[in-house]
Amino acid sequence: MVTALPGDQPPVVMRHKDRYFVHVRQGGLFWVATTTADSSPFTIIEFLNRLSALVKDYCGVLNETNITENFALIYELLDEVLDYGYIQTTSSDILKNFIQTEAVSSKQFNLFDLSNVGLFGADTQQSKVAPSTAATRPIQGSREGGKSEIFVDVIERMSVVIGSNGVLMKADVEGEIRVKCYMPNCSEIRIGLNEEFSIGKSQLRGYGAAVRVDECSFHQAVRLDEFDNHRILRLSPSQGELTVMQYLLSDELPSAPPFRLFPTIERDKGGRLIVYLKLRCDLPPNSLFISPCVFNIVVSLSQELSSPDQRAELRPESRAVVWNIPRFAGGTQLSALFKLDIPDLSSASLLEVGPVSLSFELPKLTATGLQIRFLRLSPIQPSQSQRWVRYVTHSDSYTIRV
Amino acid sequence: MPYLSGEETVKELRRALCNPNVHSDPLRHRNAVLRVIRAMSQGVDVSALFSEMVKACATVDIVQKKLIYIFLCSYAAVNPELSLLVINTLRKDCQDPNPMVRSLALRNMTNLRLSSLVEYVEQPLIAGLRDRAACVRRVAVLGWAKLHDLQPDSEIDAAVVNELYSLLRDPDPVVMVNCLRALEGILKEEGGVVINKPITHHLLNRLKECDIWGQCEVLKFLQRYQPQSEDELFDILSLLDASLVSPHPPVMAATVGLFLSLCGSLPAVGLSALRRAQGPLLAACGSGSREMRFTALCHIQLLLRSLPGLLGAHYKRFFCGYAEPAFIKQRKMKVLVELVNDDNVAMLLDEMKGYCTDVNPDTAQAAISAIGHIGRSYSDRSLEILVGLLGLKQDHITSAVVQTMRDLLWVCPQCSSTVCLALEECEDTMQDAQGRQALLWMLGVYGERISSAPYKLEVFIDDVRNETSAGVKLELLTASMRLFLCRPAEMQDMLGRLLHHYIEEETDMCVRDQALLYYRLLHCGKEETEKVLQGRRSDPSLGVLIGPPAESISQWAHSFNTLAPLLQSTFKPDSKPQLSDALRCDPVETSGNCPDKQMDSSTHIQTSSSAAPLSLSVSPALSPEKFERLWLQPRAQHDEHAAEDDCLWIEESIQCPAVFQCSAQSLQASLQLVNVQTLAFTPAHARPWKVYLYTRMQLDSRGSTLILGELVHCEEEPVNEKERTRAPAAAPQEEKTVRVTLRQQPRDDETLKAFLSILTTVLHTHSSSNETLP
């Protein structure tokens, strides 16, 4: 079957005679389904994504070793999720009844197996190894009386294009609220959003600056009876991960874009290309991580960076200079000077420089300004339960034209 | 995990499984089984352990059971006899008080896929259908489908089928959906599960209980239902309205699919459903999963075929992200090309320009050809970018730009001055054969306007020995010939060298023959040569018909929400060449979009003998006088003596609204595209509106047949008796009808019918494109 595919080349569907292979890539692994031509690609792809999420829920982390270690568990999972090629259920609430015994035991066996490598014929030694109950799987961990925790994550992805004249050409924010619940006996969660949260252009609320999104959709398990008046989402959480709400803001940011770039590109007398970049962060003082990239055709490179802990490297295969900035405080400015030796540099080559793409993660921040006002659980949980609300904004694609 | 040799592993595992100490300790026993499964999933053939595993099956440990069942299901086919031993354990498990054990046993009993076991399985399956636990019923229902699949010849008991139908009312939604799936398989020969009115409404009412997978499945089954009245149809549609904008893409897609199939007769409703679904589809385009994005993009392409201007305002959503894989970027560009309009063209081209220098050459090439497409409607802006790109002197970019310019010239000859100017300055030699071919074509056709053209050709001719591509060689020959005709002084020596080389030394027969042909042609004198070589340098009709007509939904509705749109990788540049492609009437015209291949008439000579079954041509020309004579002469007697005359008359009405409102030139151009010559026509708004046309059609062995035709549209009063008698019945349609009279000589029914269908297609295409134009 599919063992190796180049990173971004394959289209999603492949065909061999009358059999079709649909794959998705999650966690560095290919998840492949075989099917016939008339099946719905939306369903298959959604299912494969859901399956990988389930495996992640049960195994903790998605990677190759984890999958091979937990093969028995994954067999069970597949057996319950699919029957005769038909999807039966992917709800972790239902599945936990069926998988329950498996999950713990397969963990024990993994420990056995590890201790057992190379001990052929020495079976009697195995009994000395005590089965461990310290399961690392998230779902399992909570049910075994471990910490009961709930995470509410507000995750936003920005895709921004800033023109060479500094004008914002495109700014979209896609966001979602994800609940990860590891509380066995929690019947209802109430999540309060900003009071002034509004959907669409016409509907403005409150007197302060409104937190506005263009489109918004909720998971079907969410009850919205208090949403209209109080902006409260009610739901009964299932174990594992659930995307409660998805929203989208397009073409408009409530505040200025977080990064501005002031590039200067010129040729010096020796035929080298001088790229001087000044990057300014317009956020309130805060610490964050970013790593911008400059595209270029480059042969050799010399650099001067404004701080010693930054790094810049040349990637000839993608014709890019990558400038890594481990820490970038809000309200400050960084600069870099790249001198690039390019054989037969022409004035037209200047056109080929750019665009600059930034990839970053802004913790504790949402681009839309959406906040979780409160998180209430009922029945009231014992004190050792922990509630986490996390905000993060990723760069989906943050491009600045040069 | 190190790979061990298969035999060693199997021996080792057998020893572990047979060890009595292991048997006494359930944990160790389970561990031994687990190692077998692990070896199995690593590809070791452990089928030799079958009997040991069967013994291990008798256990109370559910985990061990599950593991062993995985093993048994994989190897049952190679050990059918031993598998019989398992059946007792399985049947016992079917009586177990724990529903999980019951469902497990039942599921694996049917998963063994052994026809010898069918008799033992039926009874537990019947019991399973009535089990009080839903999970057992789910398994039992699908079990019947598996059983049927195992023995497709034997009938499943009618009582079971009835029971399955009654289980559609099961309280558990998964059981209900499984029933649909099972019945579909079992009754495949009778056309699948019956979806009648009560079942439809039952399914619709319970849709909300299902999870998204169940909803998708139910919606797919509902496509089979035909509502009995329009009221019922609208009731169903309004029930489904919420699913149409579901945040789950699978549900949304399945609902749209259902809308499209239900509204086959009401295209307006279908269109409005698509408009409503655009929001969720757009959201899917921004999904976190790139595969989902890709799927949504492919479906948006489908949507745009019927609603061309739909997402124009959202064009920014299709801008490519920097880290996106190439296949998504290329799809996005295809969508962007469709979305271009007066308001966004500047922004869009600006964005596209950025993609042209993408690191991935395929993406860069796609971006450049996308700009070329936009150039068909916004030529100045696009050409400016394309010319700028030539300055980059990147081999793959130059090649793509040159090809794009050629394609653009073919459609928009008015761009030629800019292109010629740009070519003048383009000094590069390209590695890519396609690019060189395009460059040569342009040098040949527009040679008189590019002052440096002979010198550019000289580079090629000097290097002729190193040329490997036959396509480039042919193109070089033709280009040199053409240039020789307009600039003989500069070309004479070079052409001589080239012909000499190709005739004396070339090993490729095709090239050599072409060279010989040209050589002899030159002997015939300048006029003859010109006649052959002056092929068309552009196809203005493509320009006239720009702005693809909105296709009807039914053209693609069947492929919505299937894998087909994802597999379509070919770039459909625009819909015009499809017209000639679809007709396949002339090999020259089919290459309309790639003029390099066979567009000059000299190559036509070669290809016409191997032409497609239906070949139209306008030569030898027919003078208007002769046409008139032929048209009028047999008319008086055509009822009586038609057969003797060996000519055939037919009259037909073609439904094509608005064809007579568009300009005669554009109609003429589009008819010329399929090699039909118009001889005379009335002004656009004159009544009756008439067009006279003719063509010759190649008959395979008997020479050619001449077809004369008349198109008439009249709204005031019918012109002849026949029309009058028909008028009362056809009164409401008459507005949109064009009456076609055709005369063929010598007669050949088949070709005449084929011609009529070509004509109909042209008129339809023409009138629909005319409708969409403002």
Short mmCIF file of N, CA and C in Angstrom, two decimals, chain A residues 86-88, chain B residues 142 145 174 176-186 193 213-214 217 221:
data_model
loop_
_atom_site.label_atom_id
_atom_site.label_comp_id
_atom_site.label_asym_id
_atom_site.label_seq_id
_atom_site.Cartn_x
_atom_site.Cartn_y
_atom_site.Cartn_z
N TYR A 86 -18.96 -0.17 7.17
CA TYR A 86 -19.90 0.91 7.49
C TYR A 86 -19.52 1.54 8.83
N ILE A 87 -19.57 2.84 8.88
CA ILE A 87 -19.23 3.52 10.11
C ILE A 87 -20.35 3.30 11.12
N GLN A 88 -20.00 2.77 12.28
CA GLN A 88 -21.02 2.51 13.29
C GLN A 88 -21.14 3.69 14.25
N LEU B 142 -26.31 -6.19 10.11
CA LEU B 142 -25.26 -6.19 9.09
C LEU B 142 -24.80 -7.61 8.78
N ALA B 145 -26.31 -8.94 5.74
CA ALA B 145 -25.70 -8.43 4.51
C ALA B 145 -24.43 -9.21 4.20
N VAL B 174 -28.70 3.67 14.92
CA VAL B 174 -27.68 2.95 14.15
C VAL B 174 -28.26 1.67 13.57
N MET B 176 -31.30 1.31 12.67
CA MET B 176 -32.10 1.75 11.53
C MET B 176 -31.22 1.94 10.28
N VAL B 177 -30.13 2.65 10.46
CA VAL B 177 -29.26 2.90 9.31
C VAL B 177 -28.66 1.60 8.80
N ASN B 178 -28.26 0.74 9.73
CA ASN B 178 -27.70 -0.55 9.31
C ASN B 178 -28.72 -1.35 8.51
N CYS B 179 -29.99 -1.25 8.90
CA CYS B 179 -31.04 -1.95 8.16
C CYS B 179 -31.06 -1.48 6.71
N LEU B 180 -30.99 -0.19 6.53
CA LEU B 180 -30.96 0.34 5.17
C LEU B 180 -29.77 -0.24 4.39
N ARG B 181 -28.62 -0.24 5.05
CA ARG B 181 -27.41 -0.72 4.38
C ARG B 181 -27.55 -2.20 4.04
N ALA B 182 -28.06 -2.99 5.00
CA ALA B 182 -28.16 -4.43 4.77
C ALA B 182 -29.17 -4.72 3.67
N LEU B 183 -30.34 -4.06 3.73
CA LEU B 183 -31.36 -4.32 2.72
C LEU B 183 -30.85 -3.93 1.34
N GLU B 184 -30.09 -2.85 1.30
CA GLU B 184 -29.54 -2.42 0.02
C GLU B 184 -28.68 -3.52 -0.59
N GLY B 185 -27.87 -4.15 0.27
CA GLY B 185 -27.01 -5.22 -0.24
C GLY B 185 -27.81 -6.45 -0.63
N ILE B 186 -28.76 -6.82 0.25
CA ILE B 186 -29.50 -8.06 0.02
C ILE B 186 -30.40 -7.96 -1.21
N VAL B 193 -33.01 -1.31 -1.56
CA VAL B 193 -34.08 -1.14 -0.58
C VAL B 193 -35.14 -0.19 -1.15
N TRP B 213 -22.67 10.43 10.57
CA TRP B 213 -22.45 9.36 9.57
C TRP B 213 -23.81 8.79 9.15
N GLY B 214 -24.66 8.56 10.17
CA GLY B 214 -25.98 8.04 9.87
C GLY B 214 -26.76 9.01 9.00
N GLU B 217 -25.73 8.80 5.45
CA GLU B 217 -26.20 7.58 4.80
C GLU B 217 -27.69 7.69 4.45
N PHE B 221 -29.68 7.59 0.81
CA PHE B 221 -30.77 6.68 0.43
C PHE B 221 -32.00 7.45 -0.04
#
